[in-house]
Coordinates of C-alpha atoms in Angstrom, one line a residue:
Chain A
M1 CA 79.3 91.3 134.6
K2 CA 76.6 93.0 132.6
L3 CA 77.3 94.9 129.4
T4 CA 75.2 96.8 127.0
L5 CA 76.5 96.7 123.4
H6 CA 75.6 99.0 120.6
V7 CA 76.7 97.2 117.5
W8 CA 76.6 98.4 113.9
R9 CA 74.5 96.0 111.8
Q10 CA 74.5 96.2 108.0
R11 CA 73.3 93.3 105.9
N12 CA 75.3 94.1 102.8
P13 CA 77.3 96.9 101.1
A14 CA 74.1 98.5 99.8
D15 CA 72.1 98.3 103.1
A16 CA 71.9 101.6 105.0
G17 CA 72.8 99.9 108.3
A18 CA 71.9 100.9 111.8
F19 CA 72.9 100.3 115.4
A20 CA 71.4 97.4 117.3
T21 CA 71.5 97.1 121.1
Y22 CA 72.2 93.9 122.9
E23 CA 72.2 93.2 126.6
L24 CA 74.7 90.7 127.9
E25 CA 74.1 89.3 131.3
D26 CA 77.0 87.1 132.2
V27 CA 80.3 88.2 130.6
S28 CA 83.4 86.6 132.1
T29 CA 86.4 88.9 132.7
H30 CA 88.6 86.1 131.3
M31 CA 87.1 86.4 127.9
S32 CA 88.7 88.3 125.0
F33 CA 86.5 90.8 123.3
L34 CA 86.0 88.5 120.3
E35 CA 85.0 85.6 122.6
M36 CA 82.5 87.9 124.2
L37 CA 81.1 88.5 120.7
D38 CA 81.2 84.7 120.0
V39 CA 79.0 84.2 123.1
L40 CA 76.6 86.8 121.9
N41 CA 76.5 85.2 118.4
Q42 CA 75.7 81.8 119.9
D43 CA 72.7 83.5 121.6
L44 CA 71.6 85.1 118.3
I45 CA 71.9 81.9 116.4
A46 CA 69.9 80.1 119.1
K47 CA 67.2 82.7 118.7
G48 CA 67.2 82.3 114.9
E49 CA 68.8 85.8 114.4
E50 CA 71.7 86.6 112.1
P51 CA 75.0 86.6 114.0
I52 CA 77.3 89.6 114.0
A53 CA 79.8 89.3 111.2
F54 CA 83.4 90.3 112.1
E55 CA 86.8 89.2 110.8
H56 CA 89.2 87.1 112.8
D57 CA 91.8 84.5 112.2
C58 CA 94.8 83.9 114.5
R59 CA 93.3 85.5 117.6
E60 CA 96.8 86.1 119.0
G61 CA 97.3 89.6 117.6
I62 CA 99.6 88.8 114.7
C63 CA 97.5 88.2 111.6
G64 CA 95.8 91.6 111.1
S65 CA 92.4 90.2 110.3
C66 CA 90.4 91.6 113.3
G67 CA 89.7 95.1 114.1
F68 CA 86.8 97.5 114.7
M69 CA 86.1 100.6 116.8
V70 CA 85.4 100.0 120.5
N71 CA 84.0 103.2 122.1
G72 CA 85.5 105.3 119.4
V73 CA 89.0 103.9 119.5
A74 CA 90.4 101.4 117.0
H75 CA 91.0 98.0 118.8
G76 CA 89.7 99.6 122.0
E77 CA 91.6 101.8 124.5
Q78 CA 94.3 99.4 125.5
P79 CA 97.5 100.4 123.7
G80 CA 99.5 98.0 121.6
V81 CA 96.8 95.3 121.1
T82 CA 94.4 94.1 118.5
V83 CA 90.8 93.7 119.5
C84 CA 91.3 89.9 119.8
Q85 CA 93.9 90.6 122.5
L86 CA 91.6 93.0 124.3
H87 CA 90.3 91.4 127.4
M88 CA 87.0 91.9 129.1
R89 CA 88.8 92.6 132.5
H90 CA 89.3 96.1 131.1
F91 CA 85.5 96.7 131.3
K92 CA 83.3 97.4 134.2
D93 CA 79.9 95.9 135.2
G94 CA 77.2 98.0 133.5
D95 CA 79.4 99.5 130.8
E96 CA 77.9 100.6 127.5
V97 CA 80.1 99.6 124.6
T98 CA 79.7 101.0 121.1
I99 CA 81.1 98.8 118.3
E100 CA 81.5 100.2 114.9
P101 CA 83.4 99.1 111.7
W102 CA 86.3 101.0 110.3
R103 CA 84.8 104.0 108.5
A104 CA 86.7 105.2 105.5
K105 CA 85.7 105.6 101.9
A106 CA 88.6 103.4 100.9
F107 CA 87.3 100.6 103.2
P108 CA 83.7 100.0 102.1
I109 CA 81.7 98.0 104.5
I110 CA 80.9 94.4 103.4
K111 CA 78.7 93.3 106.3
D112 CA 78.3 94.5 109.9
L113 CA 81.9 95.0 111.2
V114 CA 83.7 93.5 108.1
V115 CA 85.2 96.0 105.7
D116 CA 86.9 95.6 102.4
R117 CA 90.6 96.4 102.8
S118 CA 91.8 95.4 99.3
A119 CA 92.9 99.0 98.9
F120 CA 95.9 98.0 101.0
D121 CA 96.5 95.0 98.8
R122 CA 96.6 97.2 95.7
I123 CA 99.1 99.5 97.4
M124 CA 101.2 96.4 98.2
H125 CA 101.0 95.1 94.7
A126 CA 102.4 98.5 93.5
G127 CA 105.7 98.2 95.3
G128 CA 105.6 96.4 98.7
F129 CA 108.1 93.8 97.7
I130 CA 111.7 93.2 96.7
T131 CA 112.9 91.4 93.7
V132 CA 115.2 88.6 94.7
R133 CA 116.3 85.3 93.3
T134 CA 114.3 82.6 95.1
G135 CA 115.7 79.2 95.8
S136 CA 117.5 77.8 98.8
A137 CA 117.8 80.0 101.9
P138 CA 120.6 82.5 101.7
D139 CA 123.6 82.2 104.1
A140 CA 123.1 84.0 107.3
N141 CA 125.0 87.2 107.7
A142 CA 126.1 87.2 104.1
I143 CA 124.9 90.8 103.7
P144 CA 126.1 93.1 106.5
I145 CA 123.4 95.3 108.1
T146 CA 123.9 97.6 111.1
T147 CA 122.1 96.5 114.2
E148 CA 120.3 99.9 114.3
N149 CA 118.9 99.4 110.8
V150 CA 117.9 95.8 111.5
E151 CA 116.0 96.9 114.6
H152 CA 114.2 99.8 112.9
A153 CA 113.4 97.7 109.8
M154 CA 111.9 95.0 112.1
D155 CA 109.9 97.7 114.0
F156 CA 108.3 98.7 110.7
A157 CA 108.0 95.1 109.5
E158 CA 105.6 94.5 112.4
C159 CA 102.8 96.1 110.5
I160 CA 100.0 93.6 110.1
G161 CA 97.9 95.8 107.8
C162 CA 94.9 95.8 110.1
G163 CA 93.8 99.3 109.0
A164 CA 93.5 100.8 112.5
C165 CA 95.7 103.7 111.4
V166 CA 93.2 104.6 108.6
A167 CA 90.2 104.1 110.9
S168 CA 91.6 106.4 113.6
C169 CA 93.0 109.1 111.4
P170 CA 90.6 112.1 111.5
N171 CA 91.6 112.4 107.8
G172 CA 91.1 108.7 106.9
A173 CA 94.7 108.6 105.7
A174 CA 96.8 105.5 105.1
M175 CA 100.2 107.2 105.7
L176 CA 101.3 105.0 108.6
F177 CA 100.6 101.8 106.7
V178 CA 102.4 103.0 103.5
G179 CA 105.1 104.7 105.5
A180 CA 105.8 101.4 107.5
K181 CA 106.1 99.4 104.3
I182 CA 108.4 101.9 102.6
A183 CA 110.5 102.3 105.7
H184 CA 110.7 98.6 106.4
L185 CA 112.1 97.7 103.0
G186 CA 114.0 100.9 102.5
L187 CA 116.1 100.3 105.6
L188 CA 117.5 97.0 104.4
P189 CA 120.1 96.5 101.7
Q190 CA 117.8 94.1 99.9
G191 CA 115.3 97.0 99.5
Q192 CA 117.8 99.5 98.0
P193 CA 117.6 98.6 94.2
E194 CA 113.9 99.4 94.1
R195 CA 113.8 102.0 96.9
A196 CA 113.0 105.0 94.7
A197 CA 110.6 103.3 92.4
R198 CA 108.8 101.7 95.4
A199 CA 108.2 105.0 97.1
L200 CA 106.9 106.5 93.9
R201 CA 104.6 103.6 93.0
M202 CA 103.3 102.9 96.5
V203 CA 102.5 106.6 97.1
E204 CA 100.9 106.9 93.7
A205 CA 98.8 103.8 94.4
M206 CA 97.8 105.2 97.8
E207 CA 96.7 108.5 96.2
R208 CA 94.6 106.5 93.7
E209 CA 92.6 105.1 96.6
A210 CA 90.2 107.4 98.5
F211 CA 92.5 107.9 101.5
G212 CA 92.9 111.4 103.0
A213 CA 96.1 113.4 103.6
C214 CA 98.4 113.6 106.6
S215 CA 97.8 116.3 109.2
N216 CA 100.3 114.9 111.7
F217 CA 97.6 114.2 114.2
R218 CA 99.5 111.1 115.4
A219 CA 96.3 109.2 116.2
C220 CA 97.5 106.3 113.9
E221 CA 100.7 105.8 116.0
A222 CA 98.7 105.9 119.2
V223 CA 96.2 103.1 118.2
C224 CA 98.6 101.0 116.1
P225 CA 98.5 97.5 117.7
K226 CA 102.2 97.2 116.7
E227 CA 103.0 100.7 118.0
I228 CA 104.7 101.7 114.7
S229 CA 106.3 105.1 114.8
I230 CA 105.3 108.0 112.5
S231 CA 109.0 108.3 111.6
G232 CA 108.0 105.8 108.9
I233 CA 105.8 108.6 107.5
A234 CA 108.8 111.0 107.5
R235 CA 110.9 108.4 105.6
M236 CA 108.1 107.9 103.0
N237 CA 107.8 111.7 102.6
K238 CA 111.6 112.0 102.0
D239 CA 111.8 109.0 99.6
F240 CA 108.8 110.1 97.6
R241 CA 109.9 113.8 97.4
R242 CA 113.3 112.8 96.2
V243 CA 112.1 110.5 93.4
A244 CA 109.1 112.6 92.4
L245 CA 111.2 115.7 92.0
A246 CA 114.1 114.1 90.4
G247 CA 112.1 111.9 88.0
P248 CA 112.6 108.3 87.3
A249 CA 116.2 107.9 86.2
P250 CA 117.1 104.5 84.6
A251 CA 119.2 103.5 87.7
R252 CA 116.2 104.0 89.9
G253 CA 114.2 101.3 88.2
K254 CA 111.6 101.4 85.4
R255 CA 108.4 103.2 85.9
R256 CA 105.4 101.3 84.6
Chain B
M1 CA 107.6 119.6 83.9
S2 CA 105.5 116.5 84.4
H3 CA 107.4 115.1 87.4
S4 CA 107.0 118.2 89.5
A5 CA 103.3 118.4 88.3
G6 CA 102.8 114.9 89.5
F7 CA 104.5 115.7 92.8
L8 CA 102.5 118.8 93.4
G9 CA 99.3 117.0 92.4
S10 CA 99.9 114.5 95.3
T11 CA 98.8 115.2 98.9
L12 CA 102.5 114.7 99.9
G13 CA 103.6 117.3 97.4
K14 CA 100.9 119.8 98.5
K15 CA 102.0 119.3 102.1
V16 CA 105.6 120.1 101.1
L17 CA 104.3 123.3 99.4
M18 CA 102.6 124.2 102.6
A19 CA 105.8 123.5 104.6
V20 CA 108.0 125.6 102.3
T21 CA 105.6 128.5 102.2
G22 CA 105.1 128.0 105.9
I23 CA 108.8 128.4 106.6
I24 CA 108.9 131.7 104.6
L25 CA 105.8 133.0 106.4
F26 CA 107.3 131.9 109.7
G27 CA 110.5 133.8 108.9
F28 CA 108.4 136.9 108.2
V29 CA 106.4 136.6 111.4
L30 CA 109.6 136.2 113.5
G31 CA 111.2 139.2 111.9
H32 CA 108.0 141.2 112.3
M33 CA 107.8 140.4 116.0
L34 CA 111.4 141.2 116.6
G35 CA 111.3 144.5 114.7
N36 CA 108.2 145.5 116.6
Q37 CA 109.9 145.1 120.0
Q38 CA 111.4 148.5 119.3
I39 CA 108.1 150.0 120.5
Y40 CA 109.6 149.7 124.0
L41 CA 112.4 152.0 122.9
G42 CA 110.0 154.9 122.2
A43 CA 108.2 156.7 119.4
E44 CA 111.3 158.0 117.6
R45 CA 113.0 154.6 117.4
L46 CA 109.9 152.8 116.1
N47 CA 108.9 155.4 113.6
H48 CA 112.5 155.5 112.3
Y49 CA 112.4 151.7 111.9
A50 CA 109.1 152.1 109.9
E51 CA 110.7 154.7 107.7
L52 CA 113.6 152.4 107.0
L53 CA 111.2 149.6 105.9
Q54 CA 109.4 152.0 103.6
A55 CA 112.6 153.6 102.2
N56 CA 112.9 151.3 99.2
Q57 CA 109.4 150.9 97.7
A58 CA 110.5 148.5 95.0
L59 CA 112.1 146.2 97.6
L60 CA 109.1 146.6 99.9
W61 CA 106.6 145.5 97.2
A62 CA 108.9 142.7 96.1
V63 CA 108.8 141.3 99.6
R64 CA 105.1 141.9 99.9
S65 CA 104.5 140.1 96.6
V66 CA 106.5 137.1 97.8
L67 CA 104.6 137.0 101.1
L68 CA 101.2 137.3 99.3
F69 CA 102.2 134.6 96.9
C70 CA 103.2 132.3 99.8
V71 CA 99.9 133.0 101.6
A72 CA 97.9 132.2 98.5
V73 CA 99.8 128.9 97.9
H74 CA 99.6 128.0 101.5
I75 CA 95.8 128.5 101.5
V76 CA 95.1 126.8 98.2
A77 CA 97.1 123.7 99.1
A78 CA 95.4 123.6 102.6
V79 CA 92.0 123.7 101.1
Q80 CA 92.8 121.0 98.5
V81 CA 94.2 118.7 101.1
W82 CA 91.3 119.4 103.5
L83 CA 88.7 118.6 100.9
R84 CA 90.4 115.4 100.0
S85 CA 90.6 114.4 103.7
R86 CA 86.9 115.3 104.2
A87 CA 86.0 113.1 101.3
A88 CA 87.9 110.2 102.8
R89 CA 85.3 109.6 105.5
P90 CA 81.9 110.3 104.1
V91 CA 80.1 108.4 106.9
R92 CA 81.0 109.7 110.3
Y93 CA 81.5 107.6 113.4
R94 CA 78.8 107.7 116.1
V95 CA 81.6 107.6 118.7
F96 CA 85.0 108.8 117.7
R97 CA 87.8 109.5 120.2
P98 CA 91.1 109.3 118.3
P99 CA 93.8 109.4 121.0
A100 CA 96.9 111.7 121.0
V101 CA 95.4 114.4 118.8
D102 CA 96.3 117.6 120.5
Y103 CA 94.5 120.9 120.5
A104 CA 96.8 122.7 118.1
A105 CA 96.6 119.9 115.5
R106 CA 92.8 119.7 115.8
T107 CA 92.3 123.4 115.4
M108 CA 94.7 124.0 112.4
V109 CA 91.7 124.1 110.1
W110 CA 90.1 126.8 112.2
S111 CA 93.1 128.8 113.3
G112 CA 94.2 129.1 109.6
P113 CA 91.1 131.0 108.4
I114 CA 90.8 133.0 111.6
I115 CA 94.4 134.1 111.3
A116 CA 93.8 135.0 107.6
L117 CA 90.8 137.2 108.6
F118 CA 92.9 138.8 111.4
I119 CA 95.7 139.6 108.9
I120 CA 93.1 141.5 106.8
F121 CA 91.9 143.4 109.8
H122 CA 95.5 144.0 110.9
L123 CA 96.4 145.5 107.5
L124 CA 93.3 147.7 107.4
D125 CA 94.1 148.8 111.0
L126 CA 97.8 149.6 111.0
T127 CA 99.0 149.6 107.4
V128 CA 96.1 151.1 105.4
G129 CA 94.5 152.8 108.3
S130 CA 90.9 152.5 107.2
A131 CA 89.9 150.4 110.2
H132 CA 91.8 152.7 112.6
P133 CA 90.1 155.3 114.8
N134 CA 92.7 158.0 114.2
Y135 CA 95.3 157.0 111.7
I136 CA 98.3 159.3 111.1
R137 CA 100.4 158.1 108.2
G138 CA 104.1 157.7 109.2
D139 CA 103.4 157.9 113.0
V140 CA 103.5 154.2 113.6
Y141 CA 103.9 154.6 117.4
H142 CA 100.8 156.8 117.7
N143 CA 98.8 154.4 115.5
V144 CA 99.7 151.4 117.6
I145 CA 99.0 153.1 120.9
A146 CA 95.7 154.5 119.6
S147 CA 94.6 151.1 118.3
F148 CA 95.6 149.0 121.3
S149 CA 94.0 151.5 123.7
Q150 CA 90.7 150.2 122.6
P151 CA 90.2 147.1 124.9
V152 CA 88.2 145.1 122.3
V153 CA 90.8 145.6 119.6
A154 CA 93.7 144.8 122.0
L155 CA 91.9 141.6 123.0
V156 CA 91.4 140.7 119.3
Y157 CA 95.1 141.0 118.8
V158 CA 95.8 138.9 121.9
A159 CA 93.4 136.2 120.8
A160 CA 94.6 136.1 117.2
N161 CA 98.2 135.8 118.3
L162 CA 97.4 133.0 120.7
L163 CA 95.9 131.2 117.8
L164 CA 98.9 132.0 115.7
A165 CA 101.2 130.5 118.4
F166 CA 99.2 127.3 118.3
H167 CA 99.2 127.3 114.5
L168 CA 102.9 127.8 114.4
Y169 CA 103.5 125.2 117.0
H170 CA 101.8 122.5 115.0
G171 CA 102.9 123.8 111.7
L172 CA 106.6 124.0 112.7
W173 CA 106.6 120.5 114.2
S174 CA 104.6 119.2 111.3
L175 CA 106.9 120.5 108.6
F176 CA 109.8 118.4 109.8
Q177 CA 107.7 115.3 109.3
T178 CA 106.4 116.6 105.9
I179 CA 109.8 117.4 104.5
G180 CA 111.2 114.2 106.0
W181 CA 113.6 115.7 108.5
D182 CA 113.7 113.0 111.1
H183 CA 116.4 111.2 113.1
P184 CA 116.1 108.3 115.4
R185 CA 118.1 110.1 118.1
F186 CA 117.6 113.8 117.4
G187 CA 114.0 113.7 116.3
F188 CA 112.8 115.0 119.7
V189 CA 114.5 118.3 119.0
R190 CA 111.8 119.1 116.4
R191 CA 109.1 119.3 119.2
A192 CA 111.4 121.6 121.2
V193 CA 112.1 123.9 118.3
A194 CA 108.3 124.2 117.6
V195 CA 107.5 125.0 121.2
L196 CA 110.4 127.5 121.5
F197 CA 109.5 129.6 118.4
A198 CA 105.7 129.4 119.0
V199 CA 106.1 130.7 122.5
L200 CA 108.7 133.3 121.5
I201 CA 106.5 134.7 118.7
G202 CA 103.3 134.4 120.6
A203 CA 104.6 136.0 123.8
G204 CA 106.5 138.8 121.9
N205 CA 103.3 139.7 119.9
I206 CA 100.9 139.4 122.8
A207 CA 103.0 141.5 125.1
I208 CA 102.6 144.7 123.0
P209 CA 98.8 145.1 123.2
L210 CA 98.9 144.0 126.9
A211 CA 101.7 146.6 127.5
V212 CA 99.5 149.3 125.9
L213 CA 96.4 148.2 127.6
T214 CA 98.0 148.2 131.0
G215 CA 99.7 151.6 130.4
V216 CA 103.3 150.3 130.4
V217 CA 103.7 151.7 126.9
R218 CA 101.8 154.9 126.2

């Protein structure tokens, strides 16, 4: 099939950037969206032009590297997939496709469709971990956890940190990402000792970045390739409110 | 206190402020709507109710002060949160179609200021009387009928209360999230509660100008 692509091209962070239009003649419906871009990039290289830069790694929807806006929707319109798992059979002959990088002040563009998501890393460094004794693997079932909590924790643990939630939020907020991390660890016994301090530090770290506020639009939840629920945001709100209003008691962990 | 200052300085804390003041204002709007239903019981009943509300001036002004304070906090927090969110995406998308965003959520930023303007008009119309064609102090029934007999004014009331219903719907549902009231099995009740009260308040308020306009109440 034939496709017309409007792709955001930007040489470097300082470049103003602009859309470039590419006509593709022979796109196979079996291709993934990234394979379609690979083909286009081969053409560009053959013509001596700069290929389109985009991030990718596993190409099976589990690493969180890829992601950009396809016709105004993060990872494209198919629910529950990253853009590497979006297949060209969902497009029609003659379609025009606009491809844009995530746009958020906290995610500055590095080149073309590649954005700097280290704001997420800084939030993770602030509290997205548990302190445990490392060493040999612990015995299975040594710590009792209810099935319900295991399931919910796993649902939140699915977050791959791709940034689609920020990209799709009309407010450019990172609430779903931070909520998922806080809920994931907060639902498990191993996450309890640092639960309050984690909520405080991660929310504070989030607020230091240029993310927006939550208006409960729910666009994040709708585009999340892992279909993470906004109930994680409610948990974050509750944990943060409790610790922020009570203050850091010694039992809740030291505040640095 | 530094902890609460840190809390209120965060967008999460500001949203909680909006939720708490929102609950208080919601309570007022509900009571206001229910009290006003006495218009269907005739002039004497409604005017007597108005007299009752005015009886204790100290209490009246205490309640008014609380409401005014809530409105101010609600607006200041809303503006602060809105400015922060605007700054979070300085470069717009060429194509942006975020899914699932409903009409009520999208229009909060507009329904809020429009409702604020409407409240000012409403106070000048039926409380102060300066925007009223023929205001008689103490004769609430007459004032309401005279005001709503003007089709344009009646339609303003209908439109504003429609917006209020949308604002309440999103606000009510939203505040459960903001405060962190969620439950894996009963979370769905939040949406039902929001719809119920938004429709109840919207319908109760809109019915009055429509009743006057159609001559059901005269």
